[in-house]
Coordinates of C-alpha atoms in Angstrom, one line a residue:
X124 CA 131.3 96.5 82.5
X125 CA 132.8 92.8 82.7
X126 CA 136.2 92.9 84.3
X127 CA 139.2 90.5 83.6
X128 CA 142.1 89.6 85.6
X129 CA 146.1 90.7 85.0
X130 CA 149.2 89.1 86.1
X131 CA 149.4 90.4 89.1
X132 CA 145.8 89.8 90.1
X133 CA 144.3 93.5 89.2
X134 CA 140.9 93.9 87.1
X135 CA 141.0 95.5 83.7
X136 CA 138.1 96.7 82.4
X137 CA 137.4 94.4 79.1
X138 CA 136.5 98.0 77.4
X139 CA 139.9 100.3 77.1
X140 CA 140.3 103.4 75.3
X141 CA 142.5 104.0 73.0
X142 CA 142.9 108.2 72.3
X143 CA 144.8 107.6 69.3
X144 CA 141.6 108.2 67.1
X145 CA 140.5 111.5 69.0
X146 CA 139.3 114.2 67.3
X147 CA 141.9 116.6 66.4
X148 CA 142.5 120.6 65.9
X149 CA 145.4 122.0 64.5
X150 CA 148.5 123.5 66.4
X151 CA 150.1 126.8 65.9
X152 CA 153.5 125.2 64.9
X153 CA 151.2 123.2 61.9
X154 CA 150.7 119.9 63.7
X155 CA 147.7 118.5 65.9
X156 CA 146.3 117.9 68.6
X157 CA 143.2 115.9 70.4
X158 CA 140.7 118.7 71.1
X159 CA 141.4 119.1 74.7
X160 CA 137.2 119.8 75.5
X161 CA 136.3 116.4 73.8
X162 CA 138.8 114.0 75.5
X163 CA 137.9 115.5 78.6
X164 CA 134.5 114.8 78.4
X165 CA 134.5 111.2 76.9
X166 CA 137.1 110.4 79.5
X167 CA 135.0 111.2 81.9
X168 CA 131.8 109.0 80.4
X169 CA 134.7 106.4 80.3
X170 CA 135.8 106.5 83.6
X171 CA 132.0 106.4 84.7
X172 CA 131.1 103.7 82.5
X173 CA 133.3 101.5 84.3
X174 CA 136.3 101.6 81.7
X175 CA 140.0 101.9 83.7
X176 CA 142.3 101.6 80.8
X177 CA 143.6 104.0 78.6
X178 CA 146.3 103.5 76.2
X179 CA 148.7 106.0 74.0
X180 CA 152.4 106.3 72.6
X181 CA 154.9 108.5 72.0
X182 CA 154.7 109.1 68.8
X183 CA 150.3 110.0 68.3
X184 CA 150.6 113.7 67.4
X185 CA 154.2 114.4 67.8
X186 CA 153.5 113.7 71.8
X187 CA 150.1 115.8 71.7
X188 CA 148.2 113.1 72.5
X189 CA 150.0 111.8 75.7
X190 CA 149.4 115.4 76.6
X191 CA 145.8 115.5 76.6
X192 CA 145.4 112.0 77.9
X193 CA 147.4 113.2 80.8
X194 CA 145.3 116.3 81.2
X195 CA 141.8 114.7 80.7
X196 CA 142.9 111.7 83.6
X197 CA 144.5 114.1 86.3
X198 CA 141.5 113.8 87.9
X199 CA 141.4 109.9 87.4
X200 CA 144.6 108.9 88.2
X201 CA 144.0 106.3 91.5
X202 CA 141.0 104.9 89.4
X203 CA 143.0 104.3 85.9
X204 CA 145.5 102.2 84.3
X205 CA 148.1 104.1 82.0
X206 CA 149.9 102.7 79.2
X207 CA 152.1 104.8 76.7
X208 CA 154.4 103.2 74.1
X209 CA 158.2 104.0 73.6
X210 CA 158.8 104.9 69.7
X211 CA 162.2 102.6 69.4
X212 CA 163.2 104.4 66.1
X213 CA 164.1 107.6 68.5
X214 CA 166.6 104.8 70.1
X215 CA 170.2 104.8 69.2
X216 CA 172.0 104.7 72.4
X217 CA 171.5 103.0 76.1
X218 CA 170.5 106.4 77.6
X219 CA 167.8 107.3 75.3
X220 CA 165.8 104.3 76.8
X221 CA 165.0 106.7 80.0
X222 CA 165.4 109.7 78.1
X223 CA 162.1 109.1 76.1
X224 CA 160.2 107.4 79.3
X225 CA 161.4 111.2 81.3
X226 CA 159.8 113.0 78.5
X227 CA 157.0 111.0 78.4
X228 CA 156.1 111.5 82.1
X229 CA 156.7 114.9 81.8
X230 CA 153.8 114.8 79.0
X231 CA 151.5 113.0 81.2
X232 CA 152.1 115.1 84.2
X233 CA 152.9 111.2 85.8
X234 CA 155.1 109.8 88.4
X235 CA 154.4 106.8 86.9
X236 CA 153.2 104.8 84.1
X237 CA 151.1 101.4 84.7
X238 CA 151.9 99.8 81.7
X239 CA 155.1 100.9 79.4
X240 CA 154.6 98.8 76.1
X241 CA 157.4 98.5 73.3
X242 CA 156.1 99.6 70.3
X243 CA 155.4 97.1 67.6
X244 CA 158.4 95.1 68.8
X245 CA 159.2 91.9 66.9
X246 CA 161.5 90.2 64.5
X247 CA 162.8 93.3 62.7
X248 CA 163.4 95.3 65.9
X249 CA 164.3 92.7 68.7
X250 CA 167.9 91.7 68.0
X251 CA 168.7 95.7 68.0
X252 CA 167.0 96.5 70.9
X253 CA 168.3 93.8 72.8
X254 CA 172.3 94.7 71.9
X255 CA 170.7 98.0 73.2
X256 CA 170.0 96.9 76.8
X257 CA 166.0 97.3 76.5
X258 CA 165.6 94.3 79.6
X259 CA 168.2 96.3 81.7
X260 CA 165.8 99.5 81.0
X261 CA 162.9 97.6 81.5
X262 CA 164.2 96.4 85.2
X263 CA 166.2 99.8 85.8
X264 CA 162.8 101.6 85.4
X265 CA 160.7 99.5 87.4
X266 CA 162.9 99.7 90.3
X267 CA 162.9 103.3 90.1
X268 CA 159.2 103.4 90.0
X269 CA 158.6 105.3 86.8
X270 CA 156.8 102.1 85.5
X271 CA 154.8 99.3 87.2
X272 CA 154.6 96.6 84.2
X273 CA 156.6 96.4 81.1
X274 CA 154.6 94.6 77.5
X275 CA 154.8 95.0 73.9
X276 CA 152.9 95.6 71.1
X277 CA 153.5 93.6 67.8
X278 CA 152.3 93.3 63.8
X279 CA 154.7 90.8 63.1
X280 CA 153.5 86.7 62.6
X281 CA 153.7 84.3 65.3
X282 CA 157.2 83.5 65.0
X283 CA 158.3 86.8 65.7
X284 CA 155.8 87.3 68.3
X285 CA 156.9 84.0 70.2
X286 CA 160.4 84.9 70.0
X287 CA 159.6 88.3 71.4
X288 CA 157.7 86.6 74.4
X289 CA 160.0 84.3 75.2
X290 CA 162.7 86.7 75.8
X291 CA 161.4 88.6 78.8
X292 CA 159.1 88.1 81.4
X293 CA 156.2 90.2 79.9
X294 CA 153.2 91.4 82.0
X295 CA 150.8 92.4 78.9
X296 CA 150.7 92.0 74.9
X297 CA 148.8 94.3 72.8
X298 CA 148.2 92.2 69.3
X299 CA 145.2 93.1 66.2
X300 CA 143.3 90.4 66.4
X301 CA 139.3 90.4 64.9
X302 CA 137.4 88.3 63.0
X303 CA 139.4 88.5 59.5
X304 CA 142.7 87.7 61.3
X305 CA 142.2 84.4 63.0
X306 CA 144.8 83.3 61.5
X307 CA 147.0 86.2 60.5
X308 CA 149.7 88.3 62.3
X309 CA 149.9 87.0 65.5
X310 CA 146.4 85.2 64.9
X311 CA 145.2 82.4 66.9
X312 CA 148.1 81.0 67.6
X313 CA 149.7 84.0 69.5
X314 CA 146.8 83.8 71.7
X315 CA 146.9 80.4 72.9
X316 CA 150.8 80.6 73.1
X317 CA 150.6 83.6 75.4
X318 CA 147.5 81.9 77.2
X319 CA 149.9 79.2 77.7
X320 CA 152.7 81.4 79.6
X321 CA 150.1 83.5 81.9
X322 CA 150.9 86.3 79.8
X323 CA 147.1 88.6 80.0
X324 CA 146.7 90.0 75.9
X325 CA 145.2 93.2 75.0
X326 CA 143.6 93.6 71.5
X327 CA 143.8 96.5 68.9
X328 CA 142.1 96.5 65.8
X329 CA 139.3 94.6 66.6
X330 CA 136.9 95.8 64.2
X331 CA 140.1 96.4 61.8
X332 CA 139.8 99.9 62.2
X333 CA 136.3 100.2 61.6
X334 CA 136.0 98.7 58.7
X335 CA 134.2 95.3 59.7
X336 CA 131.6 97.8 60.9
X337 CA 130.0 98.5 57.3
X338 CA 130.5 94.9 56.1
X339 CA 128.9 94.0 52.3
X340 CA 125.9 93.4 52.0
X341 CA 126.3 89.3 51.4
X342 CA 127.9 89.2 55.1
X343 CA 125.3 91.8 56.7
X344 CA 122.6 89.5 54.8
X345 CA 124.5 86.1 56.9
X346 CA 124.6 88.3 60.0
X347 CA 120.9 89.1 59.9
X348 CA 120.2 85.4 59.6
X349 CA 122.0 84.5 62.5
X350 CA 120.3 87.0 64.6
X351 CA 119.1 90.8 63.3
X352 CA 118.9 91.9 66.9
X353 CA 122.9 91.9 67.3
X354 CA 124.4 95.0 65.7
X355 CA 127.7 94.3 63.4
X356 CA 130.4 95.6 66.3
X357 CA 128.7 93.7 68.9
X358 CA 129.5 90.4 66.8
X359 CA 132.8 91.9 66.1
X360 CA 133.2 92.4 70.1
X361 CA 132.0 88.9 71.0
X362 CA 134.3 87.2 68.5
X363 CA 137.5 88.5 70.0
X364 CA 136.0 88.7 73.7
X365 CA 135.2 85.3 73.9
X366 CA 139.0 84.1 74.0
X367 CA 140.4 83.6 77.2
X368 CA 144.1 84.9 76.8
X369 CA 141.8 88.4 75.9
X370 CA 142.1 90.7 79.0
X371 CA 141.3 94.3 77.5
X372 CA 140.2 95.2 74.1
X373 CA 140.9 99.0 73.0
X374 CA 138.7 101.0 71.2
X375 CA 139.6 104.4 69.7
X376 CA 136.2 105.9 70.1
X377 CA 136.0 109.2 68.4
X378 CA 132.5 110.2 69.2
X379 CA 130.5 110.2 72.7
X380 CA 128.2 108.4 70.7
X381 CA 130.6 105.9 69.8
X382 CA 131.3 105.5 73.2
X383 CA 128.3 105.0 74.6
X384 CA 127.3 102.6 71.8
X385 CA 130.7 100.5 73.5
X386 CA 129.8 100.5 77.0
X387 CA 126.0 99.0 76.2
X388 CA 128.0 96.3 74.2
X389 CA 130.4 95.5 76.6
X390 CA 127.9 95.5 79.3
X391 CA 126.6 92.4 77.7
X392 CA 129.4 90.5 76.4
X393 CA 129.3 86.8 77.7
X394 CA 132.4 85.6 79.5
X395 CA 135.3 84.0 77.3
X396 CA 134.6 80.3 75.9
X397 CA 130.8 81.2 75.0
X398 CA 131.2 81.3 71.5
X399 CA 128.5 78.3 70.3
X400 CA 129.4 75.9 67.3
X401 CA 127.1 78.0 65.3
X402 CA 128.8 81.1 66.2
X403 CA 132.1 79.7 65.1
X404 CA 130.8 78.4 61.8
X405 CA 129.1 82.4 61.3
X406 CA 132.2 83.9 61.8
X407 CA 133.9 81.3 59.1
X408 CA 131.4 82.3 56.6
X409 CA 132.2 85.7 57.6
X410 CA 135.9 86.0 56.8
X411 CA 135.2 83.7 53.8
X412 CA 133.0 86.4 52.2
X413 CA 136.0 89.3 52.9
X414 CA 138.6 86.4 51.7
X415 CA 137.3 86.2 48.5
X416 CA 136.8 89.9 47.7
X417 CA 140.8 90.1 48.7
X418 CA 143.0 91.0 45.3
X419 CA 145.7 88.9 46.7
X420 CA 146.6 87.2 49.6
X421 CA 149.3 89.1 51.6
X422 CA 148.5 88.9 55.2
X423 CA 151.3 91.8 56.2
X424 CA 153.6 88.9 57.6
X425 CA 156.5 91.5 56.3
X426 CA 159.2 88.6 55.3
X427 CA 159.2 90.2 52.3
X428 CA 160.4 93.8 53.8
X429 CA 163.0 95.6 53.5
X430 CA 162.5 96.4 50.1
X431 CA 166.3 97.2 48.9
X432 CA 164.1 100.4 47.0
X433 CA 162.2 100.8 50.1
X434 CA 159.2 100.1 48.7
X435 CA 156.3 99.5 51.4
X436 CA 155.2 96.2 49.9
X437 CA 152.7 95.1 52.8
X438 CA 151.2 99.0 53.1
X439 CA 150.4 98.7 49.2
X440 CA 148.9 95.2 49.5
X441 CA 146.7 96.4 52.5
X442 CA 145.1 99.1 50.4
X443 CA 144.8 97.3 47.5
X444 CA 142.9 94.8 49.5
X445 CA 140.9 97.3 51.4
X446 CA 139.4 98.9 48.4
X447 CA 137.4 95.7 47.2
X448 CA 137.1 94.0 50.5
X449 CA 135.2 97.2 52.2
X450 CA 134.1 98.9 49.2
X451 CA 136.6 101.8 50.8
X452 CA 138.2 102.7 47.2
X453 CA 138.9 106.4 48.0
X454 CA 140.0 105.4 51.7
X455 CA 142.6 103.2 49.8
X456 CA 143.6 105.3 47.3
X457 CA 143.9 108.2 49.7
X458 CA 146.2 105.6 51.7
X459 CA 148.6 105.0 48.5
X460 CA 149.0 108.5 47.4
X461 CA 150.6 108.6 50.7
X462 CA 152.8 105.6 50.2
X463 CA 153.7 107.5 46.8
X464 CA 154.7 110.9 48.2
X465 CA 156.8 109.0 50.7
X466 CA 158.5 107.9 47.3
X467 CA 157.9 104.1 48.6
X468 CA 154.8 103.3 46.0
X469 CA 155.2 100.5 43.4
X470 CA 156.6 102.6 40.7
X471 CA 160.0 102.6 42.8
X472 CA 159.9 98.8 42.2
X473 CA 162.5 97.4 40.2
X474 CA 161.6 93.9 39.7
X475 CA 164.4 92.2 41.2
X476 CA 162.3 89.5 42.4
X477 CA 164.0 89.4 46.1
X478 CA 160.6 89.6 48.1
X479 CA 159.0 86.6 46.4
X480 CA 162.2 84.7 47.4
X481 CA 160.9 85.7 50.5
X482 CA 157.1 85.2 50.8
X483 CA 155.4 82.1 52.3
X484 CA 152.2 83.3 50.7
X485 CA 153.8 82.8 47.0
X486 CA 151.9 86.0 46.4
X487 CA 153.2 87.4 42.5
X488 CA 154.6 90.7 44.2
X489 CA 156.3 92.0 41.0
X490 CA 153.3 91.7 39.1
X491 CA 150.4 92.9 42.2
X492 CA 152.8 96.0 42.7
X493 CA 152.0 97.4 39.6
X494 CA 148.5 96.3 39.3
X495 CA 147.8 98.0 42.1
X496 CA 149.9 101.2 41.2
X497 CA 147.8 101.0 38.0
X498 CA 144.1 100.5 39.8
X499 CA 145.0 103.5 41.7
X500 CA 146.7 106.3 39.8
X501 CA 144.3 105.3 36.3

């Protein structure tokens, strides 16, 4: 396992689990939970594999799955790093700050959490939490011990994100970052900016969910020329190892399998700033082949949200995309009759044309909205 340094001089593992994607059984009250017999054992194959961070949040399985991370880790604990999420949309007042960090330590069975990230913290959410008081939590908890290092997670662009960073002094980021978005969300950019400020990045995402794992078969075919002994996540896996800001990158492994395929990858990963010139130009031709299967070209900056009939412009986009880009059309569609029953689907659109006011893309909203609503529900 390659190890990377933090802020404060400890080694990360470059590998960290994320137990957001654990197998799940249902509960007795009609929810889930992570099968308690599986995280236990991959956990352990993690922790003996060399890999010392683990991430969750508060809200993965209505709290379920801080539970069984805590459980599976007991044994762990002076070996790991821990990092939880607080859900800010359970925040109204000053006090619920600690509230939610209590509960979550009474989840984990912790004293303490190593690193307490803000959940997809950014433009829309900043201003608010800051009226709130969230840098007085953040130093009122450290210096009662319940966490060591405070971050935040983020979707937003690079404006958003920069903003966000420049407000506190922040010990870790957690950003999507892979091969398709170079140059989206936070992209690039981010990752030199916080390179910039010392501030170590951990990546989610990085084979977009697992869907740069069965590319088409034009990009397989440019892979294969490159070199056919590299299997498609280890190129994904080198691509976002290889920048320096990059300090952890999570996987959410659902298989011991899985797993094990990760740690023979990461075993091998060259250090940050190998990528060759004809790496670089592989990875170009690589998004370029995704880019133009893409139906439009939203890139989920979300200027264009809220919606004032709440409908989930950048969700739609992303499945409408994700159908020809991946060949994933019942994945997608599965993913927008969700949006629908959430009554936030395009047919709530009313064509008042305020998000393409809004849109630096000049993506035809109005008009994608209901092409997609009609590619889907035909």
């Amino acid at each position: 396992m390659q190890y990377r340094t933090l802020k404060d001089g400890t080694k990360v593992s470059l590998l960290g689990m994320g137990i957001m994607r654990m197998p799940t059984e249902p509960t007795e009250d009609g929810g889930e939970r992570p099968i308690q017999s599986l995280t236990d054992e991959m956990v352990k194959l993690a922790v003996e594999g060399g890999i010392n961070y683990f991430d969750s949040a508060y809200v993965y399985n209505s709290g379920n799955n801080e539970r069984a991370m805590g459980k599976a880790l007991a044994p762990y604990r002076d070996q790991v790093m821990v990092a939880t999420k607080l859900a800010m949309g359970y925040v109204h007042e000053y006090k619920d700050f600690m509230r939610q960090l209590d509960e979550q330590l009474d989840r984990l069975q912790m004293d303490y959490i190593d690193y307490y990230l803000m959940h997809n913290l950014g433009t829309k959410r900043l201003n608010t939490m800051l009226e709130l008081g969230i840098l007085k939590f953040l130093d009122e908890a450290k210096a009662q011990g319940k966490i060591r290092h405070a971050g935040f997670s983020c979707h937003n662009g690079f404006e958003g994100y920069k903003k966000t960073l420049d407000c506190y002094d922040w010990e870790l980021t957690l950003v999507q970052y892979n091969i398709l978005d170079k140059h989206t969300q936070v992209g690039l950019k981010g990752l030199d900016y916080a390179y910039s400020k010392n501030v170590p990045v951990a990546i989610m995402e990085g084979l977009r969910g697992g869907d740069l794992v069965n590319p088409p078969q034009e990009a397989l075919d440019r892979y294969h020329k490159a070199d056919a002994s590299r299997s498609i996540p280890q190129w994904g896996f080198r691509f976002v190892a290889d920048h320096p800001a990059v300090k952890c990158i999570l996987s959410g492994m659902t298989s011991v399998e899985q797993l094990k395929d990760n740690l023979s990858i990461f075993d091998s990963l060259p250090p940050a700033g190998s990528m060759t010139a004809e790496e670089s130009a592989l990875y170009d031709d690589i998004r370029a082949i995704y880019t133009k299967r893409m139906r439009n070209t939203c890139t989920r900056c979300n200027y264009c949200q809220p919606c004032p009939k709440d409908v989930y412009i950048p969700g739609i986009f992303t499945s409408y995309n994700r159908s020809s880009m991946f060949d994933a059309f019942e994945s997608a569609k599965a993913d927008y009759t969700g949006i629908l029953k959430k009554g936030r689907g395009s047919d709530q659109c009313v064509r008042c044309g305020l998000c393409e006011t809004k849109c630096p893309q000049g993506v035809s909203i109005m008009e994608d909205l209901q092409k997609a609503h009609e590619y889907f529900t035909k």
